[in-house]
Short mmCIF file of N, CA, C and O in Angstrom, two decimals:
data_model
loop_
_atom_site.label_atom_id
_atom_site.label_comp_id
_atom_site.label_asym_id
_atom_site.label_seq_id
_atom_site.Cartn_x
_atom_site.Cartn_y
_atom_site.Cartn_z
N MET G 137 0.85 -1.16 -0.01
CA MET G 137 0.01 0.01 0.00
C MET G 137 0.89 1.22 0.01
O MET G 137 1.72 1.40 0.87
N ALA G 138 0.73 2.06 -0.98
CA ALA G 138 1.49 3.29 -1.03
C ALA G 138 0.64 4.44 -0.48
O ALA G 138 -0.59 4.34 -0.48
N LEU G 139 1.32 5.45 0.00
CA LEU G 139 0.57 6.61 0.45
C LEU G 139 1.00 7.82 -0.38
O LEU G 139 2.05 7.81 -1.00
N ASP G 140 0.15 8.82 -0.42
CA ASP G 140 0.38 10.01 -1.21
C ASP G 140 0.41 11.19 -0.23
O ASP G 140 -0.61 11.55 0.35
N ALA G 141 1.58 11.80 -0.09
CA ALA G 141 1.76 12.93 0.83
C ALA G 141 2.00 14.24 0.09
O ALA G 141 2.73 15.10 0.55
N THR G 142 1.37 14.36 -1.06
CA THR G 142 1.54 15.55 -1.90
C THR G 142 0.59 16.68 -1.41
O THR G 142 -0.62 16.46 -1.33
N ALA G 143 1.17 17.84 -1.09
CA ALA G 143 0.34 18.99 -0.73
C ALA G 143 -0.55 19.36 -1.88
O ALA G 143 -0.10 19.38 -3.03
N GLN G 144 -1.83 19.58 -1.64
CA GLN G 144 -2.83 19.92 -2.63
C GLN G 144 -3.13 18.82 -3.61
O GLN G 144 -3.76 19.05 -4.63
N GLY G 145 -2.69 17.57 -3.33
CA GLY G 145 -2.91 16.50 -4.24
C GLY G 145 -4.35 16.05 -4.33
O GLY G 145 -5.08 16.09 -3.31
N LEU G 146 -4.77 15.59 -5.48
CA LEU G 146 -6.14 15.13 -5.67
C LEU G 146 -6.38 13.82 -4.94
O LEU G 146 -7.53 13.52 -4.60
N THR G 147 -5.35 13.01 -4.75
CA THR G 147 -5.48 11.71 -4.09
C THR G 147 -4.65 11.61 -2.83
O THR G 147 -4.42 10.49 -2.36
N SER G 148 -4.19 12.70 -2.31
CA SER G 148 -3.35 12.68 -1.08
C SER G 148 -4.11 12.04 0.07
O SER G 148 -5.31 12.24 0.23
N ASP G 149 -3.38 11.24 0.87
CA ASP G 149 -4.01 10.59 2.00
C ASP G 149 -3.15 10.64 3.28
O ASP G 149 -3.46 10.00 4.26
N SER G 150 -2.06 11.41 3.24
CA SER G 150 -1.22 11.54 4.41
C SER G 150 -0.47 12.90 4.34
O SER G 150 -0.14 13.38 3.24
N TYR G 151 -0.19 13.45 5.51
CA TYR G 151 0.62 14.65 5.59
C TYR G 151 2.11 14.35 5.70
O TYR G 151 2.94 15.23 5.57
N SER G 152 2.44 13.11 5.93
CA SER G 152 3.84 12.74 6.14
C SER G 152 4.11 11.43 5.41
O SER G 152 3.26 10.54 5.36
N THR G 153 5.30 11.30 4.88
CA THR G 153 5.75 10.03 4.31
C THR G 153 6.32 9.15 5.41
O THR G 153 6.62 9.65 6.51
N VAL G 154 6.50 7.89 5.14
CA VAL G 154 7.15 6.99 6.10
C VAL G 154 8.56 7.47 6.37
O VAL G 154 9.03 7.49 7.53
N ALA G 155 9.29 7.91 5.33
CA ALA G 155 10.65 8.38 5.52
C ALA G 155 10.67 9.60 6.44
O ALA G 155 11.56 9.75 7.29
N GLU G 156 9.73 10.53 6.26
CA GLU G 156 9.65 11.69 7.15
C GLU G 156 9.31 11.26 8.57
O GLU G 156 9.85 11.82 9.55
N GLY G 157 8.43 10.29 8.71
CA GLY G 157 8.11 9.77 10.04
C GLY G 157 9.33 9.10 10.70
O GLY G 157 9.56 9.28 11.89
N ASP G 158 10.09 8.37 9.89
CA ASP G 158 11.32 7.76 10.40
C ASP G 158 12.30 8.82 10.89
O ASP G 158 12.89 8.70 11.96
N THR G 159 12.46 9.88 10.10
CA THR G 159 13.39 10.97 10.46
C THR G 159 12.93 11.64 11.76
O THR G 159 13.71 11.92 12.62
N TYR G 160 11.61 11.91 11.85
CA TYR G 160 11.07 12.51 13.07
C TYR G 160 11.39 11.64 14.27
O TYR G 160 11.81 12.15 15.31
N HIS G 161 11.20 10.36 14.13
CA HIS G 161 11.40 9.44 15.29
C HIS G 161 12.85 9.11 15.57
O HIS G 161 13.16 8.58 16.63
N ASP G 162 13.77 9.48 14.66
CA ASP G 162 15.20 9.25 14.92
C ASP G 162 15.66 9.95 16.17
O ASP G 162 16.57 9.49 16.85
N ASN G 163 15.06 11.08 16.50
CA ASN G 163 15.45 11.86 17.65
C ASN G 163 14.43 11.83 18.78
O ASN G 163 14.40 12.70 19.63
N HIS G 164 13.58 10.81 18.74
CA HIS G 164 12.51 10.68 19.75
C HIS G 164 12.90 9.65 20.78
O HIS G 164 13.27 8.52 20.43
N LEU G 165 12.80 9.99 22.02
CA LEU G 165 13.19 9.10 23.11
C LEU G 165 12.31 7.87 23.20
O LEU G 165 12.79 6.79 23.52
N TYR G 166 11.04 7.99 22.86
CA TYR G 166 10.09 6.89 23.01
C TYR G 166 9.58 6.42 21.65
O TYR G 166 8.37 6.37 21.43
N ALA G 167 10.49 6.05 20.76
CA ALA G 167 10.13 5.74 19.40
C ALA G 167 9.93 4.27 19.12
O ALA G 167 9.64 3.86 18.01
N THR G 168 10.07 3.41 20.11
CA THR G 168 10.05 1.97 19.89
C THR G 168 8.81 1.48 19.15
O THR G 168 8.89 0.63 18.25
N ASP G 169 7.64 1.97 19.52
CA ASP G 169 6.42 1.54 18.83
C ASP G 169 6.52 1.85 17.32
O ASP G 169 6.08 1.06 16.52
N TRP G 170 7.08 2.99 16.99
CA TRP G 170 7.22 3.37 15.58
C TRP G 170 8.31 2.54 14.92
O TRP G 170 8.07 1.97 13.85
N THR G 171 9.47 2.48 15.53
CA THR G 171 10.61 1.80 14.86
C THR G 171 10.40 0.31 14.71
O THR G 171 10.96 -0.28 13.80
N SER G 172 9.61 -0.30 15.56
CA SER G 172 9.38 -1.74 15.44
C SER G 172 8.18 -2.08 14.55
O SER G 172 7.93 -3.25 14.25
N ALA G 173 7.45 -1.09 14.07
CA ALA G 173 6.30 -1.32 13.22
C ALA G 173 6.75 -1.61 11.78
O ALA G 173 7.79 -1.12 11.32
N SER G 174 5.95 -2.38 11.07
CA SER G 174 6.22 -2.65 9.66
C SER G 174 5.94 -1.38 8.84
O SER G 174 5.19 -0.49 9.28
N VAL G 175 6.48 -1.34 7.63
CA VAL G 175 6.23 -0.19 6.76
C VAL G 175 4.72 -0.10 6.46
O VAL G 175 4.16 1.01 6.47
N ALA G 176 4.07 -1.23 6.25
CA ALA G 176 2.63 -1.19 5.98
C ALA G 176 1.85 -0.61 7.15
O ALA G 176 0.93 0.20 6.93
N ASN G 177 2.21 -0.95 8.36
CA ASN G 177 1.49 -0.40 9.53
C ASN G 177 1.83 1.09 9.73
O ASN G 177 0.97 1.85 10.17
N LYS G 178 3.04 1.48 9.44
CA LYS G 178 3.40 2.91 9.49
C LYS G 178 2.53 3.68 8.50
O LYS G 178 2.01 4.75 8.82
N GLU G 179 2.40 3.16 7.29
CA GLU G 179 1.56 3.83 6.28
C GLU G 179 0.11 3.91 6.75
O GLU G 179 -0.51 4.99 6.63
N LYS G 180 -0.43 2.84 7.27
CA LYS G 180 -1.80 2.84 7.75
C LYS G 180 -1.95 3.88 8.88
O LYS G 180 -2.92 4.62 8.93
N ALA G 181 -0.98 3.92 9.80
CA ALA G 181 -1.06 4.84 10.94
C ALA G 181 -0.99 6.31 10.47
O ALA G 181 -1.69 7.16 10.97
N LEU G 182 -0.11 6.57 9.50
CA LEU G 182 0.02 7.94 8.98
C LEU G 182 -1.29 8.38 8.29
O LEU G 182 -1.76 9.52 8.45
N LYS G 183 -1.87 7.49 7.51
CA LYS G 183 -3.13 7.78 6.85
C LYS G 183 -4.26 8.03 7.87
O LYS G 183 -5.04 8.97 7.75
N MET G 184 -4.31 7.18 8.88
CA MET G 184 -5.36 7.30 9.89
C MET G 184 -5.15 8.60 10.71
O MET G 184 -6.09 9.32 11.01
N ALA G 185 -3.91 8.89 11.07
CA ALA G 185 -3.59 10.11 11.81
C ALA G 185 -4.00 11.34 11.00
O ALA G 185 -4.62 12.26 11.54
N THR G 186 -3.69 11.36 9.72
CA THR G 186 -4.06 12.45 8.86
C THR G 186 -5.58 12.62 8.82
O THR G 186 -6.10 13.74 8.96
N ARG G 187 -6.27 11.52 8.61
CA ARG G 187 -7.76 11.56 8.52
C ARG G 187 -8.35 12.12 9.80
O ARG G 187 -9.22 13.00 9.78
N ILE G 188 -7.86 11.64 10.96
CA ILE G 188 -8.40 12.11 12.24
C ILE G 188 -8.05 13.58 12.46
O ILE G 188 -8.91 14.36 12.91
N LEU G 189 -6.83 13.98 12.15
CA LEU G 189 -6.45 15.39 12.31
C LEU G 189 -7.36 16.28 11.46
O LEU G 189 -7.87 17.33 11.94
N ASP G 190 -7.62 15.88 10.22
CA ASP G 190 -8.50 16.67 9.37
C ASP G 190 -9.94 16.70 9.88
O ASP G 190 -10.63 17.73 9.73
N GLU G 191 -10.38 15.65 10.48
CA GLU G 191 -11.75 15.59 11.02
C GLU G 191 -11.93 16.42 12.29
O GLU G 191 -12.98 17.00 12.54
N LYS G 192 -10.89 16.49 13.10
CA LYS G 192 -10.99 17.06 14.44
C LYS G 192 -10.45 18.49 14.57
O LYS G 192 -10.78 19.17 15.53
N ILE G 193 -9.58 18.91 13.66
CA ILE G 193 -8.94 20.21 13.80
C ILE G 193 -9.57 21.21 12.83
O ILE G 193 -9.74 20.92 11.65
N ASP G 194 -9.87 22.39 13.35
CA ASP G 194 -10.36 23.48 12.54
C ASP G 194 -9.14 24.32 12.16
O ASP G 194 -8.73 25.22 12.87
N TRP G 195 -8.50 23.94 11.05
CA TRP G 195 -7.27 24.54 10.63
C TRP G 195 -7.48 26.05 10.29
O TRP G 195 -8.53 26.44 9.83
N SER G 196 -6.47 26.83 10.50
CA SER G 196 -6.47 28.25 10.10
C SER G 196 -6.46 28.35 8.59
O SER G 196 -5.98 27.47 7.89
N GLY G 197 -6.97 29.46 8.09
CA GLY G 197 -6.91 29.72 6.66
C GLY G 197 -7.93 28.95 5.87
O GLY G 197 -8.95 28.51 6.41
N ASN G 198 -7.63 28.77 4.59
CA ASN G 198 -8.54 28.10 3.64
C ASN G 198 -7.77 27.10 2.81
O ASN G 198 -6.59 27.30 2.53
N LYS G 199 -8.47 26.07 2.35
CA LYS G 199 -7.85 25.15 1.38
C LYS G 199 -7.37 25.95 0.19
O LYS G 199 -8.04 26.87 -0.26
N ALA G 200 -6.20 25.56 -0.33
CA ALA G 200 -5.65 26.27 -1.48
C ALA G 200 -6.39 25.92 -2.76
O ALA G 200 -6.42 26.72 -3.71
N SER G 201 -7.05 24.77 -2.80
CA SER G 201 -7.75 24.32 -3.99
C SER G 201 -9.01 23.55 -3.60
O SER G 201 -8.98 22.78 -2.64
N SER G 202 -10.06 23.75 -4.33
CA SER G 202 -11.31 23.03 -4.03
C SER G 202 -11.24 21.55 -4.41
O SER G 202 -12.05 20.75 -3.98
N THR G 203 -10.22 21.16 -5.17
CA THR G 203 -10.10 19.78 -5.63
C THR G 203 -9.10 18.95 -4.80
O THR G 203 -9.02 17.76 -5.01
N GLN G 204 -8.39 19.57 -3.87
CA GLN G 204 -7.40 18.81 -3.09
C GLN G 204 -8.13 17.89 -2.10
O GLN G 204 -9.18 18.22 -1.58
N ALA G 205 -7.51 16.74 -1.85
CA ALA G 205 -8.15 15.73 -1.00
C ALA G 205 -8.07 16.07 0.47
O ALA G 205 -8.98 15.73 1.24
N LEU G 206 -7.00 16.71 0.92
CA LEU G 206 -6.77 17.00 2.33
C LEU G 206 -6.84 18.51 2.58
O LEU G 206 -6.93 19.31 1.64
N ALA G 207 -6.80 18.89 3.83
CA ALA G 207 -6.91 20.29 4.20
C ALA G 207 -5.68 21.15 3.88
O ALA G 207 -5.76 22.35 3.73
N TRP G 208 -4.49 20.54 3.81
CA TRP G 208 -3.27 21.26 3.49
C TRP G 208 -2.85 20.94 2.07
O TRP G 208 -3.02 19.83 1.65
N GLY G 209 -2.31 21.91 1.30
CA GLY G 209 -1.93 23.26 1.53
C GLY G 209 -3.10 24.21 1.75
O GLY G 209 -4.19 24.02 1.24
N ARG G 210 -2.73 25.29 2.43
CA ARG G 210 -3.75 26.27 2.81
C ARG G 210 -3.26 27.67 2.48
O ARG G 210 -2.07 27.96 2.46
N THR G 211 -4.23 28.53 2.25
CA THR G 211 -3.93 29.96 2.02
C THR G 211 -4.32 30.73 3.29
O THR G 211 -5.03 30.20 4.14
N ASN G 212 -3.84 31.94 3.40
CA ASN G 212 -4.17 32.83 4.53
C ASN G 212 -3.74 32.26 5.85
O ASN G 212 -4.45 32.38 6.85
N VAL G 213 -2.57 31.64 5.87
CA VAL G 213 -2.02 31.06 7.10
C VAL G 213 -0.66 31.76 7.34
O VAL G 213 0.17 31.87 6.41
N SER G 214 -0.46 32.21 8.56
CA SER G 214 0.85 32.80 8.89
C SER G 214 1.44 32.11 10.11
O SER G 214 0.72 31.52 10.93
N ASP G 215 2.76 32.16 10.18
CA ASP G 215 3.50 31.59 11.30
C ASP G 215 4.49 32.65 11.77
O ASP G 215 5.42 33.00 11.00
N ASP G 216 4.31 33.18 12.96
CA ASP G 216 5.14 34.28 13.47
C ASP G 216 5.22 35.45 12.52
O ASP G 216 6.30 36.06 12.32
N GLY G 217 4.10 35.76 11.86
CA GLY G 217 4.05 36.92 10.99
C GLY G 217 4.47 36.66 9.54
O GLY G 217 4.39 37.53 8.70
N TYR G 218 4.91 35.45 9.25
CA TYR G 218 5.31 35.08 7.89
C TYR G 218 4.26 34.21 7.26
O TYR G 218 3.74 33.28 7.90
N ASN G 219 3.94 34.48 6.00
CA ASN G 219 2.94 33.66 5.30
C ASN G 219 3.47 32.26 5.07
O ASN G 219 4.65 32.09 4.68
N VAL G 220 2.64 31.28 5.29
CA VAL G 220 3.00 29.88 5.01
C VAL G 220 2.69 29.61 3.54
O VAL G 220 1.57 29.89 3.10
N ASP G 221 3.64 29.09 2.85
CA ASP G 221 3.47 28.75 1.42
C ASP G 221 2.32 27.75 1.26
O ASP G 221 2.28 26.71 1.91
N SER G 222 1.40 28.08 0.37
CA SER G 222 0.20 27.23 0.21
C SER G 222 0.51 25.94 -0.55
O SER G 222 -0.37 25.08 -0.67
N THR G 223 1.73 25.78 -1.04
CA THR G 223 2.07 24.56 -1.80
C THR G 223 2.77 23.53 -0.94
O THR G 223 3.22 22.49 -1.48
N ILE G 224 2.84 23.74 0.35
CA ILE G 224 3.53 22.80 1.25
C ILE G 224 2.62 22.38 2.42
O ILE G 224 1.62 23.02 2.70
N VAL G 225 3.03 21.30 3.05
CA VAL G 225 2.48 20.94 4.37
C VAL G 225 3.58 21.37 5.34
O VAL G 225 4.72 20.87 5.26
N PRO G 226 3.29 22.28 6.27
CA PRO G 226 4.32 22.79 7.17
C PRO G 226 4.90 21.66 8.05
O PRO G 226 4.22 20.69 8.38
N GLN G 227 6.17 21.78 8.40
CA GLN G 227 6.84 20.77 9.18
C GLN G 227 6.12 20.46 10.52
O GLN G 227 6.03 19.27 10.88
N PRO G 228 5.59 21.45 11.23
CA PRO G 228 4.86 21.12 12.46
C PRO G 228 3.66 20.21 12.20
O PRO G 228 3.32 19.35 13.03
N VAL G 229 2.99 20.35 11.04
CA VAL G 229 1.87 19.47 10.72
C VAL G 229 2.38 18.05 10.42
O VAL G 229 1.83 17.04 10.86
N LYS G 230 3.51 17.96 9.68
CA LYS G 230 4.11 16.67 9.41
C LYS G 230 4.54 15.96 10.73
O LYS G 230 4.32 14.78 10.93
N ASN G 231 5.14 16.76 11.63
CA ASN G 231 5.58 16.21 12.92
C ASN G 231 4.39 15.73 13.76
O ASN G 231 4.46 14.66 14.37
N ALA G 232 3.31 16.51 13.77
CA ALA G 232 2.13 16.10 14.54
C ALA G 232 1.54 14.83 13.95
O ALA G 232 1.09 13.95 14.69
N THR G 233 1.56 14.70 12.64
CA THR G 233 1.05 13.49 12.00
C THR G 233 1.88 12.28 12.39
O THR G 233 1.34 11.22 12.75
N ALA G 234 3.20 12.42 12.38
CA ALA G 234 4.08 11.32 12.75
C ALA G 234 3.91 10.97 14.23
O ALA G 234 3.87 9.79 14.60
N GLU G 235 3.81 11.97 15.07
CA GLU G 235 3.62 11.74 16.50
C GLU G 235 2.30 11.01 16.77
O GLU G 235 2.26 10.04 17.53
N PHE G 236 1.25 11.47 16.16
CA PHE G 236 -0.08 10.87 16.35
C PHE G 236 -0.06 9.45 15.78
O PHE G 236 -0.66 8.52 16.38
N ALA G 237 0.61 9.25 14.65
CA ALA G 237 0.67 7.90 14.04
C ALA G 237 1.35 6.90 15.02
O ALA G 237 0.89 5.76 15.15
N ARG G 238 2.39 7.36 15.71
CA ARG G 238 3.05 6.47 16.69
C ARG G 238 2.09 6.10 17.80
O ARG G 238 2.02 4.94 18.22
N HIS G 239 1.30 7.05 18.27
CA HIS G 239 0.31 6.76 19.31
C HIS G 239 -0.74 5.80 18.80
O HIS G 239 -1.21 4.96 19.57
N LEU G 240 -1.13 5.91 17.56
CA LEU G 240 -2.12 5.01 16.99
C LEU G 240 -1.57 3.58 16.87
O LEU G 240 -2.30 2.63 17.05
N ILE G 241 -0.29 3.46 16.60
CA ILE G 241 0.34 2.14 16.54
C ILE G 241 0.39 1.51 17.94
O ILE G 241 0.15 0.32 18.12
N ALA G 242 0.65 2.36 18.94
CA ALA G 242 0.78 1.87 20.32
C ALA G 242 -0.53 1.41 20.94
O ALA G 242 -0.55 0.46 21.71
N ALA G 243 -1.59 2.11 20.62
CA ALA G 243 -2.88 1.76 21.25
C ALA G 243 -4.05 2.27 20.38
O ALA G 243 -3.87 3.21 19.61
N ASP G 244 -5.18 1.67 20.53
CA ASP G 244 -6.36 2.05 19.78
C ASP G 244 -7.18 3.04 20.56
O ASP G 244 -7.92 2.67 21.49
N PRO G 245 -7.09 4.33 20.22
CA PRO G 245 -7.85 5.37 20.95
C PRO G 245 -9.25 5.60 20.36
O PRO G 245 -9.96 6.47 20.83
N THR G 246 -9.64 4.84 19.33
CA THR G 246 -10.87 5.15 18.64
C THR G 246 -12.11 4.92 19.49
O THR G 246 -13.17 5.44 19.18
N GLY G 247 -12.01 4.16 20.55
CA GLY G 247 -13.15 3.93 21.44
C GLY G 247 -13.26 5.00 22.54
O GLY G 247 -14.26 5.05 23.22
N ASP G 248 -12.25 5.87 22.62
CA ASP G 248 -12.27 6.93 23.63
C ASP G 248 -13.33 7.95 23.30
O ASP G 248 -13.63 8.21 22.12
N ALA G 249 -13.87 8.58 24.32
CA ALA G 249 -14.87 9.63 24.10
C ALA G 249 -14.27 10.84 23.42
O ALA G 249 -13.13 11.13 23.58
#
């Protein structure tokens, strides 16, 4: 199963690639759940994390395109007074996706209120 982490993509299903998730977890003290997971499970976790983030977070700004599958890239978003490029997924969003994906691998929170 491949994932598509293209900003503004028509078929995008993740904000982070497995390689980006691996890089994020290289410097994480509690990365064992991530590092011991198969590539297929990492991909599933990243897709699920992305889907849940998009369902639960009211992102700032607006979608850059009406045809993009996910909420990022976005227009009218600033970070410390600087405009965020609408053609990217910002690194903090990628990091949050990887972090949440690791938690999804570790335990099933879907039954939580």
